PDB file of C-alpha atoms and ligand atoms in Angstrom:
ATOM      1  CA  MET A   1      99.758 113.076 103.652  1.00 45.00           C
ATOM      2  CA  ALA A   2      98.425 114.576 107.618  1.00 45.00           C
ATOM      3  CA  ASN A   3      96.515 111.570 107.661  1.00 42.00           C
ATOM      4  CA  LYS A   4      99.404 109.256 107.423  1.00 49.00           C
ATOM      5  CA  ASN A   5      98.594 108.309 110.885  1.00 52.00           C
ATOM      6  CA  HIS A   6      94.461 107.895 111.706  1.00 60.00           C
ATOM      7  CA  ARG A   7      91.927 107.042 109.844  1.00 61.00           C
ATOM      8  CA  ALA A   8      89.588 110.235 109.513  1.00 68.00           C
ATOM      9  CA  PRO A   9      87.793 110.522 105.974  1.00 74.00           C
ATOM     10  CA  LEU A  10      90.124 112.496 103.609  1.00 76.00           C
ATOM     11  CA  SER A  11      89.106 116.247 103.737  1.00 79.00           C
ATOM     12  CA  ASP A  12      88.139 117.646  99.827  1.00 81.00           C
ATOM     13  CA  THR A  13      91.592 119.329  99.927  1.00 80.00           C
ATOM     14  CA  GLN A  14      93.240 116.024 100.429  1.00 80.00           C
ATOM     15  CA  LEU A  15      91.152 114.256  97.546  1.00 82.00           C
ATOM     16  CA  ARG A  16      91.974 116.738  94.991  1.00 87.00           C
ATOM     17  CA  VAL A  17      95.578 116.357  96.248  1.00 83.00           C
ATOM     18  CA  LYS A  18      95.630 112.466  95.844  1.00 84.00           C
ATOM     19  CA  ALA A  19      93.593 112.402  92.139  1.00 87.00           C
ATOM     20  CA  LEU A  20      96.581 115.421  91.180  1.00 86.00           C
ATOM     21  CA  GLU A  21      99.164 113.370  92.668  1.00 85.00           C
ATOM     22  CA  SER A  22      97.645 109.852  90.754  1.00 86.00           C
ATOM     23  CA  VAL A  23      97.106 111.661  87.390  1.00 88.00           C
ATOM     24  CA  LEU A  24     100.811 112.977  87.549  1.00 87.00           C
ATOM     25  CA  LEU A  25     102.301 109.790  88.186  1.00 86.00           C
ATOM     26  CA  GLU A  26     100.365 107.971  85.685  1.00 86.00           C
ATOM     27  CA  LYS A  27     100.571 110.246  83.062  1.00 87.00           C
ATOM     28  CA  GLY A  28     104.471 109.908  83.861  1.00 86.00           C
ATOM     29  CA  LEU A  29     104.650 113.442  84.182  1.00 85.00           C
ATOM     30  CA  VAL A  30     106.510 113.167  87.921  1.00 83.00           C
ATOM     31  CA  ASP A  31     107.606 110.109  88.857  1.00 83.00           C
ATOM     32  CA  GLN A  32     107.551 108.800  92.418  1.00 83.00           C
ATOM     33  CA  ALA A  33     110.841 109.108  93.674  1.00 85.00           C
ATOM     34  CA  THR A  34     110.704 112.676  92.937  1.00 84.00           C
ATOM     35  CA  MET A  35     107.294 112.919  94.629  1.00 79.00           C
ATOM     36  CA  ASP A  36     108.293 111.117  97.659  1.00 82.00           C
ATOM     37  CA  ALA A  37     111.561 113.064  97.739  1.00 82.00           C
ATOM     38  CA  ILE A  38     109.177 116.304  97.305  1.00 79.00           C
ATOM     39  CA  ILE A  39     107.084 115.383 100.252  1.00 77.00           C
ATOM     40  CA  ASP A  40     110.011 114.088 102.093  1.00 77.00           C
ATOM     41  CA  ASN A  41     111.249 117.889 102.076  1.00 77.00           C
ATOM     42  CA  TYR A  42     107.899 119.783 103.505  1.00 74.00           C
ATOM     43  CA  GLU A  43     107.264 117.110 106.083  1.00 72.00           C
ATOM     44  CA  ASN A  44     110.770 116.704 107.648  1.00 74.00           C
ATOM     45  CA  LYS A  45     113.148 119.023 106.375  1.00 78.00           C
ATOM     46  CA  VAL A  46     111.823 122.723 105.458  1.00 81.00           C
ATOM     47  CA  GLY A  47     110.590 124.164 109.019  1.00 88.00           C
ATOM     48  CA  PRO A  48     110.378 126.698 111.833  1.00 93.00           C
ATOM     49  CA  HIS A  49     113.572 124.695 113.201  1.00 93.00           C
ATOM     50  CA  ASN A  50     115.631 125.891 111.078  1.00 93.00           C
ATOM     51  CA  GLY A  51     114.878 129.841 110.874  1.00 95.00           C
ATOM     52  CA  ALA A  52     115.036 128.701 115.222  1.00 96.00           C
ATOM     53  CA  ARG A  53     118.406 127.278 114.617  1.00 96.00           C
ATOM     54  CA  LEU A  54     119.525 130.690 112.850  1.00 96.00           C
ATOM     55  CA  VAL A  55     118.275 132.675 115.705  1.00 98.00           C
ATOM     56  CA  ALA A  56     119.971 130.682 118.522  1.00 98.00           C
ATOM     57  CA  ARG A  57     123.258 130.828 116.574  1.00 97.00           C
ATOM     58  CA  ALA A  58     122.558 134.629 116.052  1.00 98.00           C
ATOM     59  CA  TRP A  59     122.086 135.256 119.670  1.00 98.00           C
ATOM     60  CA  THR A  60     125.291 133.416 120.457  1.00 97.00           C
ATOM     61  CA  ASP A  61     128.005 134.536 117.603  1.00 97.00           C
ATOM     62  CA  PRO A  62     127.884 138.153 117.048  1.00 97.00           C
ATOM     63  CA  GLU A  63     130.254 137.456 114.056  1.00 97.00           C
ATOM     64  CA  PHE A  64     127.714 135.365 112.557  1.00 97.00           C
ATOM     65  CA  LYS A  65     124.487 137.734 113.517  1.00 98.00           C
ATOM     66  CA  ALA A  66     126.256 140.644 111.978  1.00 98.00           C
ATOM     67  CA  GLN A  67     126.607 138.570 108.637  1.00 97.00           C
ATOM     68  CA  LEU A  68     123.099 137.138 108.725  1.00 97.00           C
ATOM     69  CA  LEU A  69     121.705 141.070 109.286  1.00 98.00           C
ATOM     70  CA  LYS A  70     124.362 142.163 106.671  1.00 97.00           C
ATOM     71  CA  ASP A  71     123.373 139.289 103.971  1.00 95.00           C
ATOM     72  CA  GLY A  72     120.035 137.128 104.895  1.00 94.00           C
ATOM     73  CA  SER A  73     119.966 135.333 101.727  1.00 92.00           C
ATOM     74  CA  GLY A  74     123.927 134.472 101.469  1.00 93.00           C
ATOM     75  CA  THR A  75     124.258 133.493 104.912  1.00 94.00           C
ATOM     76  CA  ILE A  76     121.408 131.351 104.205  1.00 92.00           C
ATOM     77  CA  ALA A  77     122.245 129.939 101.087  1.00 90.00           C
ATOM     78  CA  LYS A  78     125.584 129.146 102.605  1.00 90.00           C
ATOM     79  CA  LEU A  79     123.861 126.731 105.126  1.00 89.00           C
ATOM     80  CA  GLY A  80     121.639 124.813 102.503  1.00 84.00           C
ATOM     81  CA  LEU A  81     118.623 126.515 103.290  1.00 83.00           C
ATOM     82  CA  ALA A  82     118.240 128.630 100.297  1.00 77.00           C
ATOM     83  CA  GLY A  83     115.802 126.256  98.553  1.00 72.00           C
ATOM     84  CA  ILE A  84     112.573 126.825  97.003  1.00 65.00           C
ATOM     85  CA  GLU A  85     111.032 129.703  98.105  1.00 64.00           C
ATOM     86  CA  GLY A  86     114.129 130.524 100.329  1.00 61.00           C
ATOM     87  CA  THR A  87     116.354 133.257  98.297  1.00 72.00           C
ATOM     88  CA  HIS A  88     116.075 136.724  99.312  1.00 89.00           C
ATOM     89  CA  ILE A  89     115.711 136.716 102.611  1.00 93.00           C
ATOM     90  CA  GLU A  90     116.313 139.695 104.662  1.00 96.00           C
ATOM     91  CA  VAL A  91     116.678 139.358 108.296  1.00 97.00           C
ATOM     92  CA  LYS A  92     114.829 141.891 110.594  1.00 98.00           C
ATOM     93  CA  GLU A  93     116.587 142.297 114.332  1.00 98.00           C
ATOM     94  CA  ASN A  94     114.082 143.306 117.014  1.00 98.00           C
ATOM     95  CA  THR A  95     115.764 145.781 119.718  1.00 98.00           C
ATOM     96  CA  ALA A  96     114.389 147.201 122.693  1.00 96.00           C
ATOM     97  CA  ASP A  97     113.142 150.113 120.230  1.00 98.00           C
ATOM     98  CA  VAL A  98     112.362 148.443 117.684  1.00 98.00           C
ATOM     99  CA  HIS A  99     109.840 145.326 116.699  1.00 98.00           C
ATOM    100  CA  ASN A 100     109.613 143.881 113.261  1.00 98.00           C
ATOM    101  CA  MET A 101     106.663 141.790 111.892  1.00 98.00           C
ATOM    102  CA  VAL A 102     106.293 140.606 108.564  1.00 98.00           C
ATOM    103  CA  VAL A 103     103.180 139.943 106.529  1.00 97.00           C
ATOM    104  CA  CYS A 104     102.235 139.678 102.597  1.00 95.00           C
ATOM    105  CA  THR A 105      99.741 141.825 101.801  1.00 95.00           C
ATOM    106  CA  LEU A 106      99.118 140.475  98.394  1.00 92.00           C
ATOM    107  CA  CYS A 107      99.135 136.564  99.050  1.00 89.00           C
ATOM    108  CA  SER A 108     101.209 134.523 101.292  1.00 89.00           C
ATOM    109  CA  CYS A 109     104.848 135.139 100.242  1.00 91.00           C
ATOM    110  CA  TYR A 110     106.953 133.413 103.134  1.00 91.00           C
ATOM    111  CA  PRO A 111     110.195 132.198 103.707  1.00 90.00           C
ATOM    112  CA  TRP A 112     109.545 128.450 103.407  1.00 88.00           C
ATOM    113  CA  THR A 113     112.452 126.454 104.019  1.00 87.00           C
ATOM    114  CA  ILE A 114     113.456 128.357 107.241  1.00 92.00           C
ATOM    115  CA  LEU A 115     109.982 128.997 108.678  1.00 93.00           C
ATOM    116  CA  GLY A 116     107.895 125.392 106.882  1.00 89.00           C
ATOM    117  CA  LEU A 117     104.582 126.531 105.078  1.00 86.00           C
ATOM    118  CA  PRO A 118     102.612 129.649 106.228  1.00 90.00           C
ATOM    119  CA  PRO A 119     100.146 128.911 108.744  1.00 92.00           C
ATOM    120  CA  THR A 120      96.713 129.682 107.872  1.00 93.00           C
ATOM    121  CA  TRP A 121      96.245 133.190 109.614  1.00 95.00           C
ATOM    122  CA  TYR A 122      99.210 134.750 107.901  1.00 96.00           C
ATOM    123  CA  LYS A 123      97.131 133.774 104.606  1.00 94.00           C
ATOM    124  CA  SER A 124      93.952 134.914 105.669  1.00 95.00           C
ATOM    125  CA  THR A 125      92.550 138.579 104.141  1.00 95.00           C
ATOM    126  CA  PRO A 126      92.205 140.014 107.780  1.00 95.00           C
ATOM    127  CA  TYR A 127      95.773 139.320 108.827  1.00 96.00           C
ATOM    128  CA  ARG A 128      96.996 140.655 105.886  1.00 96.00           C
ATOM    129  CA  ALA A 129      94.487 143.823 105.589  1.00 94.00           C
ATOM    130  CA  ARG A 130      94.834 144.381 108.899  1.00 96.00           C
ATOM    131  CA  ALA A 131      98.719 143.874 109.636  1.00 96.00           C
ATOM    132  CA  VAL A 132      99.594 147.264 108.084  1.00 95.00           C
ATOM    133  CA  ARG A 133      96.928 149.393 109.361  1.00 96.00           C
ATOM    134  CA  ASP A 134      96.849 148.118 112.950  1.00 97.00           C
ATOM    135  CA  PRO A 135      99.949 146.259 113.922  1.00 97.00           C
ATOM    136  CA  ARG A 136      99.726 146.613 117.460  1.00 97.00           C
ATOM    137  CA  GLY A 137      95.830 145.259 117.677  1.00 96.00           C
ATOM    138  CA  ILE A 138      97.049 142.118 115.644  1.00 96.00           C
ATOM    139  CA  LEU A 139      99.936 141.867 118.121  1.00 97.00           C
ATOM    140  CA  LYS A 140      97.467 142.041 121.326  1.00 97.00           C
ATOM    141  CA  GLU A 141      95.148 139.141 119.721  1.00 95.00           C
ATOM    142  CA  PHE A 142      98.130 137.608 119.437  1.00 96.00           C
ATOM    143  CA  GLY A 143      99.314 138.194 123.193  1.00 96.00           C
ATOM    144  CA  VAL A 144     101.883 140.495 122.856  1.00 96.00           C
ATOM    145  CA  GLU A 145     100.907 144.217 124.399  1.00 95.00           C
ATOM    146  CA  MET A 146     104.214 146.034 122.885  1.00 95.00           C
ATOM    147  CA  SER A 147     104.931 149.177 124.491  1.00 94.00           C
ATOM    148  CA  GLU A 148     103.720 152.758 123.129  1.00 95.00           C
ATOM    149  CA  ASP A 149     108.028 153.812 123.147  1.00 96.00           C
ATOM    150  CA  VAL A 150     108.314 150.884 121.010  1.00 97.00           C
ATOM    151  CA  GLU A 151     108.249 151.046 117.122  1.00 98.00           C
ATOM    152  CA  VAL A 152     106.590 148.399 115.067  1.00 98.00           C
ATOM    153  CA  ARG A 153     107.551 148.369 112.098  1.00 98.00           C
ATOM    154  CA  VAL A 154     105.649 146.233 109.034  1.00 98.00           C
ATOM    155  CA  TRP A 155     107.553 144.338 106.191  1.00 97.00           C
ATOM    156  CA  ASP A 156     105.590 143.692 103.264  1.00 96.00           C
ATOM    157  CA  SER A 157     106.679 140.278 101.945  1.00 94.00           C
ATOM    158  CA  ASN A 158     106.661 139.792  98.148  1.00 89.00           C
ATOM    159  CA  ALA A 159     107.884 137.170  95.093  1.00 85.00           C
ATOM    160  CA  GLU A 160     111.335 138.725  95.628  1.00 87.00           C
ATOM    161  CA  LEU A 161     111.990 139.463  99.034  1.00 92.00           C
ATOM    162  CA  ARG A 162     111.158 137.902 102.197  1.00 93.00           C
ATOM    163  CA  TYR A 163     111.417 138.543 105.683  1.00 96.00           C
ATOM    164  CA  LEU A 164     112.582 137.066 108.539  1.00 96.00           C
ATOM    165  CA  VAL A 165     112.526 138.520 112.003  1.00 98.00           C
ATOM    166  CA  LEU A 166     115.460 137.973 114.967  1.00 98.00           C
ATOM    167  CA  PRO A 167     113.759 138.314 118.041  1.00 98.00           C
ATOM    168  CA  MET A 168     115.166 139.596 121.084  1.00 98.00           C
ATOM    169  CA  ARG A 169     117.236 137.180 123.276  1.00 98.00           C
ATOM    170  CA  PRO A 170     114.635 136.262 126.193  1.00 97.00           C
ATOM    171  CA  GLU A 171     116.130 137.171 129.416  1.00 94.00           C
ATOM    172  CA  GLY A 172     116.889 134.691 132.167  1.00 95.00           C
ATOM    173  CA  SER A 173     118.553 132.510 128.953  1.00 96.00           C
ATOM    174  CA  GLU A 174     122.219 133.826 129.268  1.00 95.00           C
ATOM    175  CA  ASN A 175     123.366 130.275 130.344  1.00 95.00           C
ATOM    176  CA  LEU A 176     121.647 128.417 127.991  1.00 96.00           C
ATOM    177  CA  THR A 177     122.938 126.605 125.459  1.00 97.00           C
ATOM    178  CA  GLU A 178     122.785 126.974 121.729  1.00 96.00           C
ATOM    179  CA  ASP A 179     120.283 123.721 121.203  1.00 96.00           C
ATOM    180  CA  GLU A 180     118.476 125.218 124.378  1.00 96.00           C
ATOM    181  CA  LEU A 181     118.257 128.826 123.005  1.00 97.00           C
ATOM    182  CA  ALA A 182     116.573 127.119 119.805  1.00 96.00           C
ATOM    183  CA  ALA A 183     113.834 125.418 121.634  1.00 96.00           C
ATOM    184  CA  LEU A 184     112.573 128.780 122.570  1.00 96.00           C
ATOM    185  CA  VAL A 185     112.268 130.202 119.380  1.00 97.00           C
ATOM    186  CA  THR A 186     108.873 129.878 117.891  1.00 96.00           C
ATOM    187  CA  ARG A 187     107.746 130.596 114.209  1.00 96.00           C
ATOM    188  CA  ASP A 188     105.633 133.506 115.633  1.00 97.00           C
ATOM    189  CA  SER A 189     108.384 134.981 117.436  1.00 98.00           C
ATOM    190  CA  MET A 190     110.157 134.832 113.755  1.00 98.00           C
ATOM    191  CA  ILE A 191     107.022 136.429 111.843  1.00 98.00           C
ATOM    192  CA  GLY A 192     106.943 139.511 114.829  1.00 98.00           C
ATOM    193  CA  THR A 193     103.556 137.923 115.933  1.00 97.00           C
ATOM    194  CA  SER A 194     104.980 137.017 119.566  1.00 97.00           C
ATOM    195  CA  VAL A 195     107.917 137.533 121.389  1.00 97.00           C
ATOM    196  CA  VAL A 196     110.331 135.070 122.867  1.00 97.00           C
ATOM    197  CA  ASP A 197     109.279 134.616 126.301  1.00 92.00           C
ATOM    198  CA  ALA A 198     111.512 135.941 129.558  1.00 90.00           C
ATOM    199  CA  ILE A 199     112.944 132.573 131.068  1.00 87.00           C
ATOM    200  CA  ASN A 200     111.949 132.600 134.737  1.00 76.00           C
TER     201      ASN A 200
HETATM  202 FE1   FE B 301     102.672 136.817  98.503  1.00 78.23          FE
END
């Protein structure tokens, strides 16, 4: 998959995936069209651009924002973004007083349909262990100096419930369109390990 456009040798994981794919196809356990659809889904359809659209719309449409905060799962489902790992999502709003950050201390639960596949650091033991114990330290490592006046809330995801952080709309973005705003929203700002920077 990642090697489609260049000739680097396949990694061990990629080789294993290829072998598994061949066996599944050969044994008739999945068909090629289904496999292609699954790959297309994860390569092109799911990803943080979906979450960024939700955030930008929430920043510009107060009614939508209220709905998203009240019923994250329902609002996301209405937009056709429920899918695998996309049901049961709660949206946590960052404000001047509260910063939210998401972790899965047990494994790597994550809202795939709106954020894509989880980054490696999200799945790593140090992040999972420290996010709860020392969230400010983690934020510092991500380059975010969180003021002591701001309460940092950490949400522990699980198979039943995942979270999306609604970052604060950055200063200086008053005149931007929804599309321009969506382009500012990073994946990490929706996990809460980053903020959306002010526009100069
Ligand atoms: Fe998990």
